[in-house]
JSON list of C-alpha atoms in Angstrom, two decimals:
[
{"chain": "A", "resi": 1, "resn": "UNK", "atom": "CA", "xyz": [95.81, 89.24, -91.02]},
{"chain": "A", "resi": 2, "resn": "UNK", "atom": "CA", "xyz": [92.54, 90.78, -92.19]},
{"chain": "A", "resi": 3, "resn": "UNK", "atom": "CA", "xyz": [91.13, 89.23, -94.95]},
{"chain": "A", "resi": 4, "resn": "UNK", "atom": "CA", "xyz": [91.21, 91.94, -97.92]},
{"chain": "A", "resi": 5, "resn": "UNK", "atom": "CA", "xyz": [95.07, 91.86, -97.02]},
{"chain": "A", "resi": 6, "resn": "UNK", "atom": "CA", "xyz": [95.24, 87.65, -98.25]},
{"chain": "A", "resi": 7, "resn": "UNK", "atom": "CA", "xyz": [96.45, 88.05, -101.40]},
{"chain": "A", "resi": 8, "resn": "UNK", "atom": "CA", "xyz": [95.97, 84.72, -103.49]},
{"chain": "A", "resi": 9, "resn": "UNK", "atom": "CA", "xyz": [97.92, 84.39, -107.04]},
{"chain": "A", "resi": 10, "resn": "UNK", "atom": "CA", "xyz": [93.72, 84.21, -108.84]},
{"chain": "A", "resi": 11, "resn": "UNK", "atom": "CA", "xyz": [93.69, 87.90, -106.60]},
{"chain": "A", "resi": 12, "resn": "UNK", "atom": "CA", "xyz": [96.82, 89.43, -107.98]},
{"chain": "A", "resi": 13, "resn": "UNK", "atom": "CA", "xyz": [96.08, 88.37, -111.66]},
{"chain": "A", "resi": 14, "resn": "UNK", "atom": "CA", "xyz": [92.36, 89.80, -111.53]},
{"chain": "A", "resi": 15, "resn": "UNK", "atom": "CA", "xyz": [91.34, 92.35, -113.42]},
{"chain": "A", "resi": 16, "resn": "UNK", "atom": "CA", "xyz": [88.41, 94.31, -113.08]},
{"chain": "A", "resi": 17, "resn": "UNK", "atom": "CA", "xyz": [87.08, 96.20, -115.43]},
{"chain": "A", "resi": 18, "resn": "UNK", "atom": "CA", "xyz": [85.65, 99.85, -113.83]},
{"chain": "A", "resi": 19, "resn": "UNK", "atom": "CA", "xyz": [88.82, 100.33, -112.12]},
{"chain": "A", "resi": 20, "resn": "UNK", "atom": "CA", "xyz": [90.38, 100.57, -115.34]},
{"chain": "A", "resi": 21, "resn": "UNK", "atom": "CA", "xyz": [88.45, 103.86, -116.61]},
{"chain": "A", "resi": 22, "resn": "UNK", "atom": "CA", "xyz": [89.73, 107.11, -115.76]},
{"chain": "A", "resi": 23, "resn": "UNK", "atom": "CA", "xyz": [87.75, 109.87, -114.91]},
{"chain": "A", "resi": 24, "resn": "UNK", "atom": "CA", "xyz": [88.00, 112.66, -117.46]},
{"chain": "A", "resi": 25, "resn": "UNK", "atom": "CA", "xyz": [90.35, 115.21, -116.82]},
{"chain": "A", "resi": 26, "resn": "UNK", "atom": "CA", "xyz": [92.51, 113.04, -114.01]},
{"chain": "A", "resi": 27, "resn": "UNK", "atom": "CA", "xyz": [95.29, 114.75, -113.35]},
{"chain": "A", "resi": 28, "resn": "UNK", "atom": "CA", "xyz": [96.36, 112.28, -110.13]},
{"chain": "A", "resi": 29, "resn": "UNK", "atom": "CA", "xyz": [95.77, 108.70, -109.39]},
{"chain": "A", "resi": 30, "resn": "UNK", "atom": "CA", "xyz": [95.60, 107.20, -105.94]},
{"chain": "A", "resi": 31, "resn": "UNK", "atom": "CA", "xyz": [98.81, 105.52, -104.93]},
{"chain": "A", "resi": 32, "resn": "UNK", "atom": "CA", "xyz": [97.31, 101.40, -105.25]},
{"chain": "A", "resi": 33, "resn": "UNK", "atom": "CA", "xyz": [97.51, 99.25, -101.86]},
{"chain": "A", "resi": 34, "resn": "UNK", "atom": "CA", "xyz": [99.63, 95.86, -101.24]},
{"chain": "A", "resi": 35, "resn": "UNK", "atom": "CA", "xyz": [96.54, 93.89, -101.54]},
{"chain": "A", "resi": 36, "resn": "UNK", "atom": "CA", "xyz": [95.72, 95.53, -105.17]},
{"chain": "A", "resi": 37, "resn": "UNK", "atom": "CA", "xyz": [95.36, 93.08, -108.12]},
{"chain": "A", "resi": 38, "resn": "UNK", "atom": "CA", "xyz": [98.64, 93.67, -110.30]},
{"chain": "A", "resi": 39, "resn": "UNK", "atom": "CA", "xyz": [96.50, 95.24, -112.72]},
{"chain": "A", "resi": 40, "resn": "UNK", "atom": "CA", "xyz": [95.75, 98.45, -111.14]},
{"chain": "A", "resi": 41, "resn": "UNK", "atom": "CA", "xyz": [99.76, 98.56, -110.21]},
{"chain": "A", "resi": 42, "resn": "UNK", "atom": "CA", "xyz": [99.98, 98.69, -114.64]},
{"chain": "A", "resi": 43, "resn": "UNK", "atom": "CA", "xyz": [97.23, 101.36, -114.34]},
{"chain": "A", "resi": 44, "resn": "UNK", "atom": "CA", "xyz": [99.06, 103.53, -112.38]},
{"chain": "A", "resi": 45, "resn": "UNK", "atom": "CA", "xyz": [102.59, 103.47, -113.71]},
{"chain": "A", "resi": 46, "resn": "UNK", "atom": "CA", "xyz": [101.16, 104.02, -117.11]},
{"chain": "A", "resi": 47, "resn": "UNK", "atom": "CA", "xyz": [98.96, 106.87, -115.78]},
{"chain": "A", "resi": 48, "resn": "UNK", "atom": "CA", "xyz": [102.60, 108.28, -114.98]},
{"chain": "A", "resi": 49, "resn": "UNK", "atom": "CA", "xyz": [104.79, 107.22, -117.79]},
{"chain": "A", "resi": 50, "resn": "UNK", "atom": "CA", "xyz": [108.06, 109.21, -117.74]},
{"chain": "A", "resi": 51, "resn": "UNK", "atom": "CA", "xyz": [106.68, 111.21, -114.66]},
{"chain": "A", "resi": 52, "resn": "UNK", "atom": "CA", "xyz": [107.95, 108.80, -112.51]},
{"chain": "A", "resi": 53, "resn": "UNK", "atom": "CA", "xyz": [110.45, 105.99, -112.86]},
{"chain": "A", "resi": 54, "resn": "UNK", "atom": "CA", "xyz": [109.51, 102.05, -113.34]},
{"chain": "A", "resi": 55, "resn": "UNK", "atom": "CA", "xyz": [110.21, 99.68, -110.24]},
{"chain": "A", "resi": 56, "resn": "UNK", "atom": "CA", "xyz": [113.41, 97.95, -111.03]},
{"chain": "A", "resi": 57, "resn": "UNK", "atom": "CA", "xyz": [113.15, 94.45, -112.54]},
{"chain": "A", "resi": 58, "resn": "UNK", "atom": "CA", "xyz": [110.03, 95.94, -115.07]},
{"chain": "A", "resi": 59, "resn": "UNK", "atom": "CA", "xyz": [110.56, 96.69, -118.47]},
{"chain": "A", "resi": 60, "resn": "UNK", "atom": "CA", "xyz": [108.60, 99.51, -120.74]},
{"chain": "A", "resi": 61, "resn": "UNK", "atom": "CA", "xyz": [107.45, 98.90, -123.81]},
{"chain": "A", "resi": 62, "resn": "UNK", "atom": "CA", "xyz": [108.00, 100.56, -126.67]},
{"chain": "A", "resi": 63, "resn": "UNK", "atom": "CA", "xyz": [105.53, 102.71, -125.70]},
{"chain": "A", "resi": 64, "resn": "UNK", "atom": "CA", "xyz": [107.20, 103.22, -122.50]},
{"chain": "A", "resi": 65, "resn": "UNK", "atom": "CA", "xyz": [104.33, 101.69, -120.77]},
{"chain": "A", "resi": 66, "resn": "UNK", "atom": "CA", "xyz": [105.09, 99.04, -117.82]},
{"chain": "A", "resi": 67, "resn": "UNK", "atom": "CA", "xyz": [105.11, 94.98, -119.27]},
{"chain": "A", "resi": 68, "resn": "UNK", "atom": "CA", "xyz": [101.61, 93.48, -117.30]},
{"chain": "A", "resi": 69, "resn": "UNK", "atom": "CA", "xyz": [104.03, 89.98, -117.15]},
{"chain": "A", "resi": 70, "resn": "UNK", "atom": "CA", "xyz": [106.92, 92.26, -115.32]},
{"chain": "A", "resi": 71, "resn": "UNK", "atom": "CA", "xyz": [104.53, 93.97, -112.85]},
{"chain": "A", "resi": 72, "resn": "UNK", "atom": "CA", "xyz": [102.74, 90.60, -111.76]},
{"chain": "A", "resi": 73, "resn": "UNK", "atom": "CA", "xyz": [106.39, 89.20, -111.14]},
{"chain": "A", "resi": 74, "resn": "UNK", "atom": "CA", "xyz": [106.86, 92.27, -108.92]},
{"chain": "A", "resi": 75, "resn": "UNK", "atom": "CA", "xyz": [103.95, 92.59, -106.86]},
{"chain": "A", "resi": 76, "resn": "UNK", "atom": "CA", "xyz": [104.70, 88.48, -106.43]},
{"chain": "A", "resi": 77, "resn": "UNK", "atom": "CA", "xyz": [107.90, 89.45, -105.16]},
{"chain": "A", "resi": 78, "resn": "UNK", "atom": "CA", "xyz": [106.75, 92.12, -103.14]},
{"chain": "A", "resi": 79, "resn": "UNK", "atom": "CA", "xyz": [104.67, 89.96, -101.32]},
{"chain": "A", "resi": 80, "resn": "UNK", "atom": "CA", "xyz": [107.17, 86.95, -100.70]},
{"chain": "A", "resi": 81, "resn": "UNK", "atom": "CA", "xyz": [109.82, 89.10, -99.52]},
{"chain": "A", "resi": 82, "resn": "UNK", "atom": "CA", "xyz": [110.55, 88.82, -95.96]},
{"chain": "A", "resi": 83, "resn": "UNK", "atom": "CA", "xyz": [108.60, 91.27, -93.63]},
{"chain": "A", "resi": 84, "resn": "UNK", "atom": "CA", "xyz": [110.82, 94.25, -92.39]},
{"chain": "A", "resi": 85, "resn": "UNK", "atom": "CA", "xyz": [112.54, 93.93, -88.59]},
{"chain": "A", "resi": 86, "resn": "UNK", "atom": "CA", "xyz": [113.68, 90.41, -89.34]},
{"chain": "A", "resi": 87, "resn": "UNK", "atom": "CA", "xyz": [117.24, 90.20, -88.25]},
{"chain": "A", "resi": 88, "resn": "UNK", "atom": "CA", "xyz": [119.67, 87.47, -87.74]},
{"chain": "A", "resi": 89, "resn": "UNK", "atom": "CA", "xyz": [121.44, 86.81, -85.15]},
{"chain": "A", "resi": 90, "resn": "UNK", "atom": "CA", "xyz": [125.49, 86.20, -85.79]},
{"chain": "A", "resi": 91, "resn": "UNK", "atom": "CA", "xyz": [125.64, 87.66, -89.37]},
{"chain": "A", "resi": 92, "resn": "UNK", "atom": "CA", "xyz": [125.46, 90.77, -91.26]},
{"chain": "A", "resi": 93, "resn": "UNK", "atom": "CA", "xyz": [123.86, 89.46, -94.01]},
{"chain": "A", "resi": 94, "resn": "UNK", "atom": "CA", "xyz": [119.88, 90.66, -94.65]},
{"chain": "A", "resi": 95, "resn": "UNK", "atom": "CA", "xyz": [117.07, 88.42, -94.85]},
{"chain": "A", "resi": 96, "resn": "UNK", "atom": "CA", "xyz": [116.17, 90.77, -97.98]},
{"chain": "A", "resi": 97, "resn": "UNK", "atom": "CA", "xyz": [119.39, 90.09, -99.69]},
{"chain": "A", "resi": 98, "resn": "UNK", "atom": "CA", "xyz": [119.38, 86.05, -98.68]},
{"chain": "A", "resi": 99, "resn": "UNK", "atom": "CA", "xyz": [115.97, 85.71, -100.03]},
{"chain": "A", "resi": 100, "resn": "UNK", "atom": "CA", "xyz": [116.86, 88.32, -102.98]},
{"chain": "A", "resi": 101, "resn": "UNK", "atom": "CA", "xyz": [120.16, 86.01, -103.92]},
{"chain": "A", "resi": 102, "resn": "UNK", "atom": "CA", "xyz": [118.17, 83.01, -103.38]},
{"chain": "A", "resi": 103, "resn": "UNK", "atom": "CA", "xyz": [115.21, 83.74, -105.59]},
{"chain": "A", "resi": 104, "resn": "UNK", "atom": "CA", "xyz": [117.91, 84.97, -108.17]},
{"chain": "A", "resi": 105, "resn": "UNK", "atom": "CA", "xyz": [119.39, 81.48, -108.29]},
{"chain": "A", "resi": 106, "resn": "UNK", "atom": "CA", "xyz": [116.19, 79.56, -108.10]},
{"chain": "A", "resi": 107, "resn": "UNK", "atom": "CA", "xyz": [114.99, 81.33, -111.63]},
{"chain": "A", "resi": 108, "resn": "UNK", "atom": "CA", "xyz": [118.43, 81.69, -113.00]},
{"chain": "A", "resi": 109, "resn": "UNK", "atom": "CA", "xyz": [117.19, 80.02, -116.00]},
{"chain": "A", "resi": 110, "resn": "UNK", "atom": "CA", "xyz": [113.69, 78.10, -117.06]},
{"chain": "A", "resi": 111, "resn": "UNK", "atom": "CA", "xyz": [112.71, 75.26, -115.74]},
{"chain": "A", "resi": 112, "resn": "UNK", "atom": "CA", "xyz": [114.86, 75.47, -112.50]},
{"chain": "A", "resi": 113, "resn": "UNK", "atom": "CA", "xyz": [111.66, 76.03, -110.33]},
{"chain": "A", "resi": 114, "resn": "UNK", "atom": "CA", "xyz": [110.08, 73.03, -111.72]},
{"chain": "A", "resi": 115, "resn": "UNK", "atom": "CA", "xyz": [113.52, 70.85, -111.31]},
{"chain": "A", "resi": 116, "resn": "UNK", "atom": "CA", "xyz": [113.54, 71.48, -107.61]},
{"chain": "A", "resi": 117, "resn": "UNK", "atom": "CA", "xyz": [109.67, 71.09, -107.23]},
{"chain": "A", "resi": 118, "resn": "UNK", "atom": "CA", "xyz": [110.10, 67.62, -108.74]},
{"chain": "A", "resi": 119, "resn": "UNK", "atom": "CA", "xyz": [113.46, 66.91, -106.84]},
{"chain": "A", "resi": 120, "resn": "UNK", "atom": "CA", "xyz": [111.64, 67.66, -103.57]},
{"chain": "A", "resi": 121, "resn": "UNK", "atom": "CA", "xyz": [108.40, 66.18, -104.97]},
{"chain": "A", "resi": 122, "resn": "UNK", "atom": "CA", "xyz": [106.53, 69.29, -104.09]},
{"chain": "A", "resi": 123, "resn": "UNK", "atom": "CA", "xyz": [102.49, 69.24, -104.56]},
{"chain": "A", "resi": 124, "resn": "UNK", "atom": "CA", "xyz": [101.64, 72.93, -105.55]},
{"chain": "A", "resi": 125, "resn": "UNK", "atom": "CA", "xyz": [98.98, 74.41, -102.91]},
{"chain": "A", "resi": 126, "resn": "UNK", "atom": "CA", "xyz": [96.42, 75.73, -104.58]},
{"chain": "A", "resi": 127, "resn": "UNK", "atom": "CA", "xyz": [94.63, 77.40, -102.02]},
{"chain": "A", "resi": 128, "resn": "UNK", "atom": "CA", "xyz": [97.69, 78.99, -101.03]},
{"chain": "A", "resi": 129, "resn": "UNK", "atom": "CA", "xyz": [98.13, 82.70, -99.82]},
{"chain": "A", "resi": 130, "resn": "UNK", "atom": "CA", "xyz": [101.02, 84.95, -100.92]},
{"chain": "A", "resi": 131, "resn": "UNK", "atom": "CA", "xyz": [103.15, 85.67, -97.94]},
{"chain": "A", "resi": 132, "resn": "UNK", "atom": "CA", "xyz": [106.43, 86.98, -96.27]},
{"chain": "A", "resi": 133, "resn": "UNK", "atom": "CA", "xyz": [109.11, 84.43, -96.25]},
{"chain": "A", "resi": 134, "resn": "UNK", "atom": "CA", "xyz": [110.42, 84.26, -93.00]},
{"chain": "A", "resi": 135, "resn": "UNK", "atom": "CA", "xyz": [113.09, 81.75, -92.67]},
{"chain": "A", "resi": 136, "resn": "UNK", "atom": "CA", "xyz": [114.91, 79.73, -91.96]},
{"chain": "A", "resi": 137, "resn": "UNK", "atom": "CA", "xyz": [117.80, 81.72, -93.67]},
{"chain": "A", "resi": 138, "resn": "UNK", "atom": "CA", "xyz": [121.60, 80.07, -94.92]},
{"chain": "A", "resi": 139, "resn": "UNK", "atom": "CA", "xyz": [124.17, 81.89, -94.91]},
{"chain": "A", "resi": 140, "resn": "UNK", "atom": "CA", "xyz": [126.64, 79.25, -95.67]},
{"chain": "A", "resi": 141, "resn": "UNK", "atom": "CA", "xyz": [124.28, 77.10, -97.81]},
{"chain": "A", "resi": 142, "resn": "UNK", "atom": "CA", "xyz": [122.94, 78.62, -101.16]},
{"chain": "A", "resi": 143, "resn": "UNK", "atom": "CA", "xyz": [121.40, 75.72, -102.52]},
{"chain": "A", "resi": 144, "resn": "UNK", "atom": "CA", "xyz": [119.51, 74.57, -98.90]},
{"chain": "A", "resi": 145, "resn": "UNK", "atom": "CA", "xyz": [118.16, 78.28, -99.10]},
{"chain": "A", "resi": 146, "resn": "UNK", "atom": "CA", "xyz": [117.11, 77.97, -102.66]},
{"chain": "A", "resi": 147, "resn": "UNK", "atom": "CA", "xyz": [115.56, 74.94, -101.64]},
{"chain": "A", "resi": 148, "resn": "UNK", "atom": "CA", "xyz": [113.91, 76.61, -98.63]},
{"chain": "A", "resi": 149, "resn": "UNK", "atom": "CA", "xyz": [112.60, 79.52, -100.97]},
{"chain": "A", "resi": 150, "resn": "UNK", "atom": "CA", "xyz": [110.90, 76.82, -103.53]},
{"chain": "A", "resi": 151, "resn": "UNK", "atom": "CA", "xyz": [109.45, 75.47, -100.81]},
{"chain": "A", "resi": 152, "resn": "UNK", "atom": "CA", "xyz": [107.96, 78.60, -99.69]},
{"chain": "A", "resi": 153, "resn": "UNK", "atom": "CA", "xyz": [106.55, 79.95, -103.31]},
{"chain": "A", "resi": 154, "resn": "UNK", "atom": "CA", "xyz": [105.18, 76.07, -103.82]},
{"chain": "A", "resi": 155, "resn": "UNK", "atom": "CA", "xyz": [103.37, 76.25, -100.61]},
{"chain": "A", "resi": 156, "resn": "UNK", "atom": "CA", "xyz": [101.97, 80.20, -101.74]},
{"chain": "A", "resi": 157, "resn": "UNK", "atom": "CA", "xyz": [100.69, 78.26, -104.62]},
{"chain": "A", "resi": 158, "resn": "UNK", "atom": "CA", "xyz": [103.09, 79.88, -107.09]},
{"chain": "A", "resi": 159, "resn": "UNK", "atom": "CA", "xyz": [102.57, 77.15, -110.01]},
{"chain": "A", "resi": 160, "resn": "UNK", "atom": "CA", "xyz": [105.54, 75.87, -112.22]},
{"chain": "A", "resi": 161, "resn": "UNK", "atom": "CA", "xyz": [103.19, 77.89, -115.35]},
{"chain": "A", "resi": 162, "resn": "UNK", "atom": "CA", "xyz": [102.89, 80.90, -113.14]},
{"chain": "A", "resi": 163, "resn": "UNK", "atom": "CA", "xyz": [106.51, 81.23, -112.12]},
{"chain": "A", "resi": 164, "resn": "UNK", "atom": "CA", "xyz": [107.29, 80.92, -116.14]},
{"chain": "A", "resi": 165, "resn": "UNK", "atom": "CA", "xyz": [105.29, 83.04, -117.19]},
{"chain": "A", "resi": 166, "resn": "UNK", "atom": "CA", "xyz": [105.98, 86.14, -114.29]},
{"chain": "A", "resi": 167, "resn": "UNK", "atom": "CA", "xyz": [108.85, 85.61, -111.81]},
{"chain": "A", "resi": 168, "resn": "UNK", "atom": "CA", "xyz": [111.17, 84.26, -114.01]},
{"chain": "A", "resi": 169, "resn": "UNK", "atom": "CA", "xyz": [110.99, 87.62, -116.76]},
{"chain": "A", "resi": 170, "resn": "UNK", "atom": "CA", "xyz": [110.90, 89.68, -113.73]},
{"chain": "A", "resi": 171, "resn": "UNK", "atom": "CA", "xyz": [114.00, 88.10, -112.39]},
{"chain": "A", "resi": 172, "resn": "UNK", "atom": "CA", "xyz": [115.55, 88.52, -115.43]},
{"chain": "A", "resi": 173, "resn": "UNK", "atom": "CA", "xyz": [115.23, 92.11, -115.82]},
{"chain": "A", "resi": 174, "resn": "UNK", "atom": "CA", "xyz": [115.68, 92.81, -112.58]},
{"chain": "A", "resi": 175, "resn": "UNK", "atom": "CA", "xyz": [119.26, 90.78, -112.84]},
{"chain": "A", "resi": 176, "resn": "UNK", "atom": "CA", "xyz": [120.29, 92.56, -116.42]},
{"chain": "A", "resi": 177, "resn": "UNK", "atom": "CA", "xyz": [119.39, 96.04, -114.73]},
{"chain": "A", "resi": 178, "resn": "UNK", "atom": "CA", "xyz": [121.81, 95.00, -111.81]},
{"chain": "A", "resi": 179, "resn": "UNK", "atom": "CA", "xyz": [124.29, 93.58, -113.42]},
{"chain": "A", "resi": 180, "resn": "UNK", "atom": "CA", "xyz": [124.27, 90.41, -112.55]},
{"chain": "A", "resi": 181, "resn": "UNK", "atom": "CA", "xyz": [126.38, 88.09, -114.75]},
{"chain": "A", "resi": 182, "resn": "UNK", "atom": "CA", "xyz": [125.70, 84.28, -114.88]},
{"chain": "A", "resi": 183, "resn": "UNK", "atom": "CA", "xyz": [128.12, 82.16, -114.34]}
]
C-alpha cells in the first residue's frame, strides 16, 4: 500500500487550514480521496448542502450542515470495512453485513468498546493504521465476531476516547436512520 494511502486516526482528524478556503466564485468542488483527512469530507458536503444528500449514519445541523463528530465516525468506518471481493465460502451472508451487524453491537451503547478492550485486556496500538477488516467472519457466533471486530479497531489504534467521541454517534445515527431497535 503506498504510503499517502496509510491512513492513521492523527491523519483522519487533521485539519489543515488552506484547504479550507474556497476560491471565489466556486461553483464545483473536487470529489475528496479515501486517504483525505475527515475534514475536507465536512468541506465538501457543506459546499453541497441540500444539493446532494448526507451519507447515512451523519446528521445535519440545524444549519443543515454535516456534524464534523458524524463524518470522522464515517470515514473510520469507511476505512475498517472489509475490502470488496471478499466472499465466504458456505454462506450467503456478506462480510459487509457481518462486520456492519458486528460493529452495530460492539457500540450498541457507551462504554461497550472499552468493556471488551478490558475483558480481552487489549493494549491500544498507537501507531496503528486504519485498515480493511478481513476476517475471520462468524456466522453462528455474534459475540466471537464482536470480539474479533474490537480486536481489529484496537489494533488500528481506535482509542476507547476516540471510539466515544466518533464511532459510537455515528453508529447511532446510522442505527435510528435504519431502524434498528435495541433490544
Amino acid at each position: 500500500m503506498p504510503p499517502e494511502n496509510r491512513m492513521t486516526i492523527a491523519l483522519l482528524l487533521e485539519r489543515p487550514r488552506l484547504k479550507y478556503k474556497l476560491p471565489k466564485n466556486c461553483l464545483s468542488l473536487e470529489n475528496p480521496r479515501l486517504s483525505d483527512p475527515a475534514s475536507l469530507w465536512c468541506r465538501y458536503y457543506s459546499f453541497y448542502t441540500g444539493r446532494i444528500p448526507l451519507p447515512r449514519g451523519i446528521r445535519p445541523t440545524a444549519r443543515g450542515l454535516p456534524r464534523y463528530n458524524d463524518v470522522v465516525g464515517w470515514r473510520a468506518f469507511v476505512c475498517f470495512r472489509p475490502p470488496t471481493g471478499i466472499h465466504l465460502e458456505d454462506s450467503a451472508a456478506s462480510p459487509h453485513v457481518l462486520f456492519l451487524e458486528a460493529l452495530m453491537t460492539l457500540f450498541s451503547s457507551a462504554g461497550a468498546y472499552l468493556a471488551i478492550c478490558k475483558r480481552l485486556n487489549l493494549k491500544c496500538n498507537e501507531t496503528g493504521v486504519l485498515s480493511g477488516y478481513k476476517g475471520p467472519f462468524m456466522v453462528d457466533n455474534q459475540e466471537e465476531m464482536v470480539e474479533e471486530v474490537a480486536k481489529h479497531l484496537n489494533n488500528c489504534g481506535v482509542t476507547v476516547l476516540f471510539a466515544e467521541q466518533y464511532i459510537l454517534p455515528f453508529m447511532t445515527e446510522l442505527k435510528r436512520q435504519r431502524n434498528i431497535v435495541e433490544n
